Amino acid sequence: MTKANKFFLNGQEYATEQKISLLELLAYFNYNSALLVLEYNNFICNKKEWTKIFITNNDKIEIVTIVGGG
């Protein structure tokens, strides 16, 4: 039996039994990765690392979307 990893996305608790990268997580929630900044465990995460970082238990992920306007 696989143990679920609990994680927090924008303050809301989720769980997954799958090995999932940050990029896969963003795709699952339909985020446009070109228009956001991702904070992973209190550090701004470079987009080049999103495929290399996998969700682990108690991770905290904050997503800030960039909105333009005039």
mmCIF file of N, CA and C in Angstrom:
data_model
loop_
_atom_site.group_PDB
_atom_site.id
_atom_site.type_symbol
_atom_site.label_atom_id
_atom_site.label_comp_id
_atom_site.label_asym_id
_atom_site.label_seq_id
_atom_site.Cartn_x
_atom_site.Cartn_y
_atom_site.Cartn_z
ATOM 1 N N MET A 1 0.838 -1.182 0.000
ATOM 2 C CA MET A 1 0.000 0.000 0.000
ATOM 3 C C MET A 1 0.882 1.244 0.000
ATOM 4 N N THR A 2 0.618 2.164 -0.903
ATOM 5 C CA THR A 2 1.402 3.383 -1.020
ATOM 6 C C THR A 2 0.884 4.426 -0.039
ATOM 7 N N LYS A 3 1.817 5.106 0.617
ATOM 8 C CA LYS A 3 1.445 6.155 1.563
ATOM 9 C C LYS A 3 1.217 7.456 0.808
ATOM 10 N N ALA A 4 0.129 8.145 1.116
ATOM 11 C CA ALA A 4 -0.186 9.418 0.471
ATOM 12 C C ALA A 4 0.683 10.529 1.052
ATOM 13 N N ASN A 5 1.167 11.394 0.173
ATOM 14 C CA ASN A 5 1.871 12.593 0.594
ATOM 15 C C ASN A 5 0.863 13.716 0.710
ATOM 16 N N LYS A 6 0.807 14.318 1.877
ATOM 17 C CA LYS A 6 -0.060 15.460 2.108
ATOM 18 C C LYS A 6 0.737 16.713 1.735
ATOM 19 N N PHE A 7 0.101 17.643 1.034
ATOM 20 C CA PHE A 7 0.766 18.907 0.704
ATOM 21 C C PHE A 7 -0.254 20.031 0.729
ATOM 22 N N PHE A 8 0.237 21.250 0.761
ATOM 23 C CA PHE A 8 -0.627 22.418 0.824
ATOM 24 C C PHE A 8 -0.392 23.271 -0.412
ATOM 25 N N LEU A 9 -1.472 23.573 -1.110
ATOM 26 C CA LEU A 9 -1.419 24.408 -2.302
ATOM 27 C C LEU A 9 -2.279 25.634 -2.039
ATOM 28 N N ASN A 10 -1.638 26.789 -2.004
ATOM 29 C CA ASN A 10 -2.331 28.049 -1.696
ATOM 30 C C ASN A 10 -3.169 27.930 -0.423
ATOM 31 N N GLY A 11 -2.595 27.266 0.581
ATOM 32 C CA GLY A 11 -3.230 27.148 1.886
ATOM 33 C C GLY A 11 -4.239 26.026 2.019
ATOM 34 N N GLN A 12 -4.567 25.348 0.934
ATOM 35 C CA GLN A 12 -5.543 24.258 0.987
ATOM 36 C C GLN A 12 -4.815 22.919 0.975
ATOM 37 N N GLU A 13 -5.272 22.011 1.807
ATOM 38 C CA GLU A 13 -4.617 20.702 1.931
ATOM 39 C C GLU A 13 -5.085 19.738 0.849
ATOM 40 N N TYR A 14 -4.107 19.038 0.270
ATOM 41 C CA TYR A 14 -4.363 17.996 -0.734
ATOM 42 C C TYR A 14 -3.503 16.786 -0.382
ATOM 43 N N ALA A 15 -3.746 15.680 -1.060
ATOM 44 C CA ALA A 15 -2.924 14.487 -0.868
ATOM 45 C C ALA A 15 -2.796 13.763 -2.202
ATOM 46 N N THR A 16 -1.653 13.119 -2.383
ATOM 47 C CA THR A 16 -1.437 12.325 -3.586
ATOM 48 C C THR A 16 -0.640 11.077 -3.232
ATOM 49 N N GLU A 17 -0.974 9.992 -3.878
ATOM 50 C CA GLU A 17 -0.203 8.763 -3.732
ATOM 51 C C GLU A 17 0.777 8.603 -4.878
ATOM 52 N N GLN A 18 0.683 9.474 -5.864
ATOM 53 C CA GLN A 18 1.536 9.416 -7.049
ATOM 54 C C GLN A 18 2.783 10.281 -6.857
ATOM 55 N N LYS A 19 3.842 9.919 -7.541
ATOM 56 C CA LYS A 19 5.030 10.764 -7.598
ATOM 57 C C LYS A 19 4.730 11.831 -8.652
ATOM 58 N N ILE A 20 4.636 13.089 -8.228
ATOM 59 C CA ILE A 20 4.212 14.150 -9.119
ATOM 60 C C ILE A 20 5.145 15.348 -9.000
ATOM 61 N N SER A 21 5.556 15.871 -10.147
ATOM 62 C CA SER A 21 6.446 17.035 -10.161
ATOM 63 C C SER A 21 5.628 18.315 -10.031
ATOM 64 N N LEU A 22 6.304 19.403 -9.757
ATOM 65 C CA LEU A 22 5.619 20.691 -9.687
ATOM 66 C C LEU A 22 4.952 21.031 -11.016
ATOM 67 N N LEU A 23 5.621 20.760 -12.127
ATOM 68 C CA LEU A 23 5.039 21.049 -13.440
ATOM 69 C C LEU A 23 3.779 20.215 -13.672
ATOM 70 N N GLU A 24 3.811 18.958 -13.289
ATOM 71 C CA GLU A 24 2.628 18.097 -13.430
ATOM 72 C C GLU A 24 1.483 18.588 -12.545
ATOM 73 N N LEU A 25 1.821 19.071 -11.374
ATOM 74 C CA LEU A 25 0.813 19.618 -10.474
ATOM 75 C C LEU A 25 0.135 20.843 -11.090
ATOM 76 N N LEU A 26 0.926 21.720 -11.671
ATOM 77 C CA LEU A 26 0.379 22.913 -12.324
ATOM 78 C C LEU A 26 -0.530 22.527 -13.485
ATOM 79 N N ALA A 27 -0.127 21.542 -14.253
ATOM 80 C CA ALA A 27 -0.941 21.084 -15.382
ATOM 81 C C ALA A 27 -2.251 20.480 -14.880
ATOM 82 N N TYR A 28 -2.185 19.725 -13.799
ATOM 83 C CA TYR A 28 -3.382 19.102 -13.241
ATOM 84 C C TYR A 28 -4.425 20.147 -12.852
ATOM 85 N N PHE A 29 -3.957 21.265 -12.276
ATOM 86 C CA PHE A 29 -4.856 22.327 -11.842
ATOM 87 C C PHE A 29 -5.085 23.388 -12.932
ATOM 88 N N ASN A 30 -4.620 23.103 -14.141
ATOM 89 C CA ASN A 30 -4.836 23.975 -15.310
ATOM 90 C C ASN A 30 -4.277 25.388 -15.154
ATOM 91 N N TYR A 31 -3.114 25.511 -14.533
ATOM 92 C CA TYR A 31 -2.442 26.801 -14.445
ATOM 93 C C TYR A 31 -1.645 27.046 -15.721
ATOM 94 N N ASN A 32 -1.621 28.289 -16.172
ATOM 95 C CA ASN A 32 -0.781 28.694 -17.296
ATOM 96 C C ASN A 32 0.591 29.043 -16.724
ATOM 97 N N SER A 33 1.564 28.171 -16.918
ATOM 98 C CA SER A 33 2.876 28.339 -16.286
ATOM 99 C C SER A 33 3.624 29.583 -16.765
ATOM 100 N N ALA A 34 3.195 30.159 -17.885
ATOM 101 C CA ALA A 34 3.851 31.369 -18.384
ATOM 102 C C ALA A 34 3.460 32.603 -17.574
ATOM 103 N N LEU A 35 2.370 32.504 -16.828
ATOM 104 C CA LEU A 35 1.842 33.673 -16.140
ATOM 105 C C LEU A 35 1.829 33.537 -14.617
ATOM 106 N N LEU A 36 2.813 32.840 -14.073
ATOM 107 C CA LEU A 36 2.802 32.690 -12.623
ATOM 108 C C LEU A 36 4.198 32.609 -12.031
ATOM 109 N N VAL A 37 4.219 32.816 -10.720
ATOM 110 C CA VAL A 37 5.425 32.643 -9.909
ATOM 111 C C VAL A 37 5.079 31.567 -8.889
ATOM 112 N N LEU A 38 5.994 30.649 -8.673
ATOM 113 C CA LEU A 38 5.750 29.535 -7.772
ATOM 114 C C LEU A 38 6.693 29.609 -6.581
ATOM 115 N N GLU A 39 6.117 29.563 -5.393
ATOM 116 C CA GLU A 39 6.895 29.507 -4.157
ATOM 117 C C GLU A 39 6.769 28.096 -3.598
ATOM 118 N N TYR A 40 7.917 27.464 -3.389
ATOM 119 C CA TYR A 40 7.957 26.080 -2.914
ATOM 120 C C TYR A 40 8.689 26.048 -1.582
ATOM 121 N N ASN A 41 7.965 25.710 -0.523
ATOM 122 C CA ASN A 41 8.539 25.678 0.830
ATOM 123 C C ASN A 41 9.279 26.974 1.169
ATOM 124 N N ASN A 42 8.617 28.086 0.900
ATOM 125 C CA ASN A 42 9.075 29.443 1.243
ATOM 126 C C ASN A 42 10.206 29.975 0.377
ATOM 127 N N PHE A 43 10.484 29.345 -0.751
ATOM 128 C CA PHE A 43 11.501 29.834 -1.680
ATOM 129 C C PHE A 43 10.900 29.956 -3.074
ATOM 130 N N ILE A 44 11.228 31.044 -3.766
ATOM 131 C CA ILE A 44 10.792 31.194 -5.145
ATOM 132 C C ILE A 44 11.501 30.122 -5.961
ATOM 133 N N CYS A 45 10.742 29.390 -6.756
ATOM 134 C CA CYS A 45 11.279 28.254 -7.491
ATOM 135 C C CYS A 45 11.441 28.608 -8.970
ATOM 136 N N ASN A 46 12.645 28.421 -9.484
ATOM 137 C CA ASN A 46 12.946 28.681 -10.888
ATOM 138 C C ASN A 46 12.185 27.701 -11.779
ATOM 139 N N LYS A 47 11.608 28.205 -12.870
ATOM 140 C CA LYS A 47 10.827 27.361 -13.780
ATOM 141 C C LYS A 47 11.623 26.174 -14.315
ATOM 142 N N LYS A 48 12.923 26.331 -14.453
ATOM 143 C CA LYS A 48 13.767 25.239 -14.955
ATOM 144 C C LYS A 48 13.786 24.045 -13.997
ATOM 145 N N GLU A 49 13.433 24.271 -12.742
ATOM 146 C CA GLU A 49 13.463 23.211 -11.723
ATOM 147 C C GLU A 49 12.121 22.499 -11.559
ATOM 148 N N TRP A 50 11.060 23.016 -12.164
ATOM 149 C CA TRP A 50 9.719 22.477 -11.934
ATOM 150 C C TRP A 50 9.583 21.010 -12.325
ATOM 151 N N THR A 51 10.331 20.541 -13.295
ATOM 152 C CA THR A 51 10.243 19.127 -13.689
ATOM 153 C C THR A 51 11.085 18.234 -12.784
ATOM 154 N N LYS A 52 12.001 18.828 -12.026
ATOM 155 C CA LYS A 52 12.936 18.064 -11.194
ATOM 156 C C LYS A 52 12.501 17.957 -9.737
ATOM 157 N N ILE A 53 11.546 18.805 -9.324
ATOM 158 C CA ILE A 53 11.104 18.816 -7.928
ATOM 159 C C ILE A 53 9.797 18.043 -7.821
ATOM 160 N N PHE A 54 9.775 17.067 -6.931
ATOM 161 C CA PHE A 54 8.605 16.221 -6.737
ATOM 162 C C PHE A 54 7.984 16.489 -5.364
ATOM 163 N N ILE A 55 6.669 16.425 -5.320
ATOM 164 C CA ILE A 55 5.919 16.696 -4.100
ATOM 165 C C ILE A 55 6.270 15.661 -3.037
ATOM 166 N N THR A 56 6.568 16.150 -1.837
ATOM 167 C CA THR A 56 6.805 15.276 -0.690
ATOM 168 C C THR A 56 5.862 15.688 0.437
ATOM 169 N N ASN A 57 5.837 14.902 1.480
ATOM 170 C CA ASN A 57 4.902 15.131 2.567
ATOM 171 C C ASN A 57 5.109 16.502 3.217
ATOM 172 N N ASN A 58 4.005 17.207 3.434
ATOM 173 C CA ASN A 58 3.957 18.518 4.098
ATOM 174 C C ASN A 58 4.582 19.657 3.308
ATOM 175 N N ASP A 59 4.778 19.490 2.005
ATOM 176 C CA ASP A 59 5.258 20.602 1.178
ATOM 177 C C ASP A 59 4.235 21.723 1.178
ATOM 178 N N LYS A 60 4.753 22.952 1.081
ATOM 179 C CA LYS A 60 3.893 24.121 0.991
ATOM 180 C C LYS A 60 4.177 24.829 -0.334
ATOM 181 N N ILE A 61 3.146 24.935 -1.151
ATOM 182 C CA ILE A 61 3.284 25.521 -2.485
ATOM 183 C C ILE A 61 2.318 26.697 -2.593
ATOM 184 N N GLU A 62 2.845 27.829 -2.972
ATOM 185 C CA GLU A 62 2.023 29.018 -3.187
ATOM 186 C C GLU A 62 2.191 29.421 -4.642
ATOM 187 N N ILE A 63 1.084 29.680 -5.319
ATOM 188 C CA ILE A 63 1.110 30.080 -6.711
ATOM 189 C C ILE A 63 0.540 31.488 -6.810
ATOM 190 N N VAL A 64 1.326 32.376 -7.402
ATOM 191 C CA VAL A 64 0.882 33.749 -7.618
ATOM 192 C C VAL A 64 0.787 33.959 -9.105
ATOM 193 N N THR A 65 -0.411 34.265 -9.573
ATOM 194 C CA THR A 65 -0.599 34.526 -11.002
ATOM 195 C C THR A 65 -0.355 36.004 -11.279
ATOM 196 N N ILE A 66 0.246 36.270 -12.429
ATOM 197 C CA ILE A 66 0.580 37.623 -12.832
ATOM 198 C C ILE A 66 -0.559 38.151 -13.687
ATOM 199 N N VAL A 67 -1.052 39.314 -13.311
ATOM 200 C CA VAL A 67 -2.162 39.921 -14.037
ATOM 201 C C VAL A 67 -1.714 41.296 -14.521
ATOM 202 N N GLY A 68 -1.910 41.530 -15.797
ATOM 203 C CA GLY A 68 -1.572 42.839 -16.341
ATOM 204 C C GLY A 68 -2.818 43.697 -16.461
ATOM 205 N N GLY A 69 -2.608 44.962 -16.540
ATOM 206 C CA GLY A 69 -3.761 45.853 -16.673
ATOM 207 C C GLY A 69 -3.281 47.282 -16.866
ATOM 208 N N GLY A 70 -4.229 48.126 -17.018
ATOM 209 C CA GLY A 70 -3.859 49.519 -17.253
ATOM 210 C C GLY A 70 -4.691 50.478 -16.503
#
